[in-house]
N, CA, C and O of each residue as an XYZ file, in Angstrom:
380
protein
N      97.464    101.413    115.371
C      97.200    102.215    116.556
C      95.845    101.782    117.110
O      94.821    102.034    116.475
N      95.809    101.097    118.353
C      94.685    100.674    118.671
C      93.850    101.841    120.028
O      92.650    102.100    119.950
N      94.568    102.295    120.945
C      93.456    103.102    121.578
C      94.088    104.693    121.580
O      94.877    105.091    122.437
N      93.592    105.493    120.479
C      93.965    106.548    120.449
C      93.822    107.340    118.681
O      93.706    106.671    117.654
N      93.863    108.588    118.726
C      93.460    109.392    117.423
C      94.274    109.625    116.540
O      95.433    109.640    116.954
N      94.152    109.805    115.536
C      94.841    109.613    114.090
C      94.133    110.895    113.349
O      92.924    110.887    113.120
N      95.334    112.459    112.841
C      94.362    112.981    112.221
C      95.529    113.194    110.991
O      96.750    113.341    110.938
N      94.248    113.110    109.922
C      95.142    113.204    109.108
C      94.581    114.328    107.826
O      93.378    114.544    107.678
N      95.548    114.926    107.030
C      94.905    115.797    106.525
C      94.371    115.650    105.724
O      94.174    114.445    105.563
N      93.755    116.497    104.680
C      92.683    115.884    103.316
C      93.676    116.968    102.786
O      93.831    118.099    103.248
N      94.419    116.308    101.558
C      95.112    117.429    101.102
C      93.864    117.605    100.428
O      92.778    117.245    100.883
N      94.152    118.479     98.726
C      93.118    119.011     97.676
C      93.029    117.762     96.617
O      94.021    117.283     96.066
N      91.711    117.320     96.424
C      91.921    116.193     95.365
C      91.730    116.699     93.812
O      91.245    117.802     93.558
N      92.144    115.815     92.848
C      91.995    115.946     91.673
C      90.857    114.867     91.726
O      90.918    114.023     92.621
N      89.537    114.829     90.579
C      88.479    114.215     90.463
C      88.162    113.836     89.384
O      87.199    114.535     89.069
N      88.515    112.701     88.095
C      88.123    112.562     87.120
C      86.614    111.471     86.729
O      86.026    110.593     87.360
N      86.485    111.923     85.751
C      85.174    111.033     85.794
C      85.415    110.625     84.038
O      85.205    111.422     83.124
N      86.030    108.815     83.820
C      86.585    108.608     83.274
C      85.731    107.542     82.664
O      85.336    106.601     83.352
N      85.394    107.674     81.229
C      84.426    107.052     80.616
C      85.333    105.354     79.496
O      85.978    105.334     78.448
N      84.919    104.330     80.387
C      85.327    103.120     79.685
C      84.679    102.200     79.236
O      83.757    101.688     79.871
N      85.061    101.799     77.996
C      83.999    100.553     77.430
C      84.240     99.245     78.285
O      85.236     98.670     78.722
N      82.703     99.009     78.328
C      82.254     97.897     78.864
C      83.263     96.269     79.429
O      83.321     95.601     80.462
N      83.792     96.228     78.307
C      84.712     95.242     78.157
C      86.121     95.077     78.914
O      86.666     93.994     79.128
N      86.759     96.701     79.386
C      87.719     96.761     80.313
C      87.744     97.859     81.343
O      88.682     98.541     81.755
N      86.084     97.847     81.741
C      85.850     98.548     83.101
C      86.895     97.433     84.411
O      87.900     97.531     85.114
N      85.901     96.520     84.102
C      86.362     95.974     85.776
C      88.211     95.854     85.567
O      88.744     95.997     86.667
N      89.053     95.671     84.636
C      90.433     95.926     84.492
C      90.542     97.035     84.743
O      91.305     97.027     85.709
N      90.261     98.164     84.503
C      90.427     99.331     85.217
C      90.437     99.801     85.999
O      91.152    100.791     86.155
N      89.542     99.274     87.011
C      88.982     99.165     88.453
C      90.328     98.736     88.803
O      91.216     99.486     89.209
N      90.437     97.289     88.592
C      91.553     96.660     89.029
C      93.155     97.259     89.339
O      93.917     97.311     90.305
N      93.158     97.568     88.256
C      94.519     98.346     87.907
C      94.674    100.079     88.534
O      95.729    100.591     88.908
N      93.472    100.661     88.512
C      93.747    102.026     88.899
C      93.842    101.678     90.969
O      94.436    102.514     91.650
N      93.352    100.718     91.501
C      93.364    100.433     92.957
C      95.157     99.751     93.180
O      96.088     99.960     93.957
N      94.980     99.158     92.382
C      96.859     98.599     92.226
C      97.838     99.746     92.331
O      98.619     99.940     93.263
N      97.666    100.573     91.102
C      98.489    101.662     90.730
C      98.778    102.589     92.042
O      99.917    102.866     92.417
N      97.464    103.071     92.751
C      97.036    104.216     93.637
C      97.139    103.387     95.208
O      96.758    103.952     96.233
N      97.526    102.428     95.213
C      97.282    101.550     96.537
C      98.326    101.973     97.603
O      99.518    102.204     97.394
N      97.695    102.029     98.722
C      98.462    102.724     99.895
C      98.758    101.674    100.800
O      98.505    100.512    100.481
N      99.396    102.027    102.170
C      99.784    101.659    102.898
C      98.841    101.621    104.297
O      98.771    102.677    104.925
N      98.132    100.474    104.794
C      97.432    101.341    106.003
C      98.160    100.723    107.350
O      98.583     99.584    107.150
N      98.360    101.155    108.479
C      98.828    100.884    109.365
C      98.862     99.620    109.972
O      99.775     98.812    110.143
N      97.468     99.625    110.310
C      96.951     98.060    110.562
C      96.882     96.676    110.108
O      96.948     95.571    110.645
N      96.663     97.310    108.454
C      96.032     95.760    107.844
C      97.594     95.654    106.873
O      98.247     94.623    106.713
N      97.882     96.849    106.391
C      98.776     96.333    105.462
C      98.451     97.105    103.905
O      97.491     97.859    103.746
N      99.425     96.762    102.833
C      98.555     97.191    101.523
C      97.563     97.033    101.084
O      97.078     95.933    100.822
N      96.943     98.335    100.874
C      95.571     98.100    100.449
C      94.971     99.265     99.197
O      95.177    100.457     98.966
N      93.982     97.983     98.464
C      94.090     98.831     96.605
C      93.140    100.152     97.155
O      92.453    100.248     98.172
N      93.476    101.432     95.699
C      92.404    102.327     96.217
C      90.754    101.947     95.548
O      90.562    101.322     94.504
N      90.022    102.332     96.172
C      89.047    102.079     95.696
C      88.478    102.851     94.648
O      89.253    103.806     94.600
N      87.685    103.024     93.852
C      87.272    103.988     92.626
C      85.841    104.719     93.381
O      85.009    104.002     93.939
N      85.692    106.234     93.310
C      85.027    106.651     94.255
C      83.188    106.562     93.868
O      82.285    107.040     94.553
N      83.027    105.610     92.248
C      81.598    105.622     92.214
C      81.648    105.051     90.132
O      82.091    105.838     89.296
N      81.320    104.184     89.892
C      81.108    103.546     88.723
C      79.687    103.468     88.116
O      78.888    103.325     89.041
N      79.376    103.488     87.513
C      77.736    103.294     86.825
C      77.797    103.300     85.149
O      78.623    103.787     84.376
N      76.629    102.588     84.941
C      76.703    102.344     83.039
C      76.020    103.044     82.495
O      74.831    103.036     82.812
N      76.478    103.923     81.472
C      75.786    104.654     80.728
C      75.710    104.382     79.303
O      76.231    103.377     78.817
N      75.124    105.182     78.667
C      74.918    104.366     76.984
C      76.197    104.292     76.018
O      76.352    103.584     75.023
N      77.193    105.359     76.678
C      78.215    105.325     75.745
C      79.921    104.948     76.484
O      81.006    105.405     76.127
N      79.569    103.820     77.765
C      80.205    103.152     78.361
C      79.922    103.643     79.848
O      79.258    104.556     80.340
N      81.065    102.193     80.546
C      81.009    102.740     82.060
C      81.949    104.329     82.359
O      83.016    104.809     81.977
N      80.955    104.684     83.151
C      81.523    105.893     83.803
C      82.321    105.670     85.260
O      81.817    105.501     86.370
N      83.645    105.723     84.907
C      84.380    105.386     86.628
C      84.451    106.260     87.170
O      84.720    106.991     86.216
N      84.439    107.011     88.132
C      84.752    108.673     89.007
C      86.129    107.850     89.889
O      86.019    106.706     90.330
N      87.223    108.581     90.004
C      88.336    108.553     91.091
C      89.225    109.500     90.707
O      89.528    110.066     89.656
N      89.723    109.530     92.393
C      90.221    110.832     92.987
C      91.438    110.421     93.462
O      91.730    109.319     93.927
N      92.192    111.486     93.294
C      93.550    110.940     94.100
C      94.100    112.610     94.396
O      93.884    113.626     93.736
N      95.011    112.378     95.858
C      95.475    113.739     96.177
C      96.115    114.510     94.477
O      96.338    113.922     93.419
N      96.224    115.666     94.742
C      96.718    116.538     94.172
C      98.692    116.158     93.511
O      99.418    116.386     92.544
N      98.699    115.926     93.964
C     100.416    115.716     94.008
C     100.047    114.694     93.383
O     101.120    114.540     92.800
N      99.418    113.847     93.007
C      99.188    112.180     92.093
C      98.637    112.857     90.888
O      98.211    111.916     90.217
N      98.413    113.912     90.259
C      97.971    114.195     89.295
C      98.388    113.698     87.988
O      97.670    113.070     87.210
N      99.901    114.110     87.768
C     100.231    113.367     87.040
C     100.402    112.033     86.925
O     100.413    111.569     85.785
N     100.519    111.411     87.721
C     100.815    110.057     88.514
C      99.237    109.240     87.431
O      99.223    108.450     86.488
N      98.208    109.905     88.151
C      96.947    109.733     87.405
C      96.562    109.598     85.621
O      96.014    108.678     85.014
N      97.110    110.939     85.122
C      97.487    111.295     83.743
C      98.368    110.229     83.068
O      98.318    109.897     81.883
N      99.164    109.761     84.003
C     100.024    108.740     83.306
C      99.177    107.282     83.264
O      99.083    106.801     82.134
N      98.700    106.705     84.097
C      97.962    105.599     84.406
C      96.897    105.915     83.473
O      96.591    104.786     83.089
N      95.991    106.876     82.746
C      95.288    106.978     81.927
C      95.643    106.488     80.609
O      95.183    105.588     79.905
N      97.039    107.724     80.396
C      97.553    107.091     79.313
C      98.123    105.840     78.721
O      98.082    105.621     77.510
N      98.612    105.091     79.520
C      99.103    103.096     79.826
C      98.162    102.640     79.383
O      98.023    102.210     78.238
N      97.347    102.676     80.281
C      96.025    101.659     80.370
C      95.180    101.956     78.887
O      94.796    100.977     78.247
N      94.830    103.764     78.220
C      94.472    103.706     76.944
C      95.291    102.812     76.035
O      94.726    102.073     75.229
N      96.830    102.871     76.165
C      97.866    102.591     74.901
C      97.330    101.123     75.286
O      96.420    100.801     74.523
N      97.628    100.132     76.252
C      97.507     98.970     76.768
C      96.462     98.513     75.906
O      96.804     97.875     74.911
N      95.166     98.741     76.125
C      93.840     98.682     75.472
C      93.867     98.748     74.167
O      93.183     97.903     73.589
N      94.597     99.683     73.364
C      94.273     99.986     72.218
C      92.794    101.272     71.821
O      92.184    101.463     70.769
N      92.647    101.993     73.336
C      91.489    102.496     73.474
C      92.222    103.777     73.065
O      93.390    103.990     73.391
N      91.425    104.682     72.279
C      91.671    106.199     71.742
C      91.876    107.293     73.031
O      91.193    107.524     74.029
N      92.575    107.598     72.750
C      92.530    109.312     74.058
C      93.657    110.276     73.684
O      94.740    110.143     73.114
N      92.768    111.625     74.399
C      92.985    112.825     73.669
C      93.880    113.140     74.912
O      93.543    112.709     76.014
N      94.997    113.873     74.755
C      95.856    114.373     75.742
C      95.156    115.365     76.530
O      95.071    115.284     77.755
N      94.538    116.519     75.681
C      94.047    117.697     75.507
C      92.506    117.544     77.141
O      91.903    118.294     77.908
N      92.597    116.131     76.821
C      91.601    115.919     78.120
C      91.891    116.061     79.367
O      91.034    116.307     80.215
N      93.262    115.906     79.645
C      93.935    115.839     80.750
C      94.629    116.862     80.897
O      95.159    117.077     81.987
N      94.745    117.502     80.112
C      95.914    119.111     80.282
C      95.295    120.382     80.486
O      95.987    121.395     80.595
């Protein structure tokens, strides 16, 4: 849509702030923008982005959000990517 307005709603997001070792942050990155990747009008598919990353002493901290209705969608992509890894996780975190 080139001359004219686009509104769109903000549904309610879910917000995790998801702590990964060093070694398969940027795969995570990778994979959670793959998983969550939308459609935009103009350009075409495009990955989601992760809403804020930084290193802390007991790994990277990723923050991302996805509407409400992706919750589980989310929960599941946690759980893959832990089993995938071989990385430990508690269900109890997500429920």
């Amino acid at each position: 849509m080139k001359d004219g307005i686009l509104i769109y709603l903000n549904n309610e997001l879910i917000s995790l702030e998801v702590v990964v070792p060093m070694e398969h942050v940027g795969d995570f990155i990778v994979k959670f923008g793959e998983e969550f990747a939308y459609e935009d009008t103009e350009i075409g598919k495009m990955a989601k982005k992760v809403d804020e990353y930084f290193s802390h002493p007991n790994g990277w901290h990723v923050i991302v959000s996805v509407d409400k209705e992706q919750k589980d969608k989310l929960y599941a992509f946690i759980r893959n990517f832990s089993k995938e890894k071989k990385l430990s996780f508690r269900d109890a975190d997500v429920t």
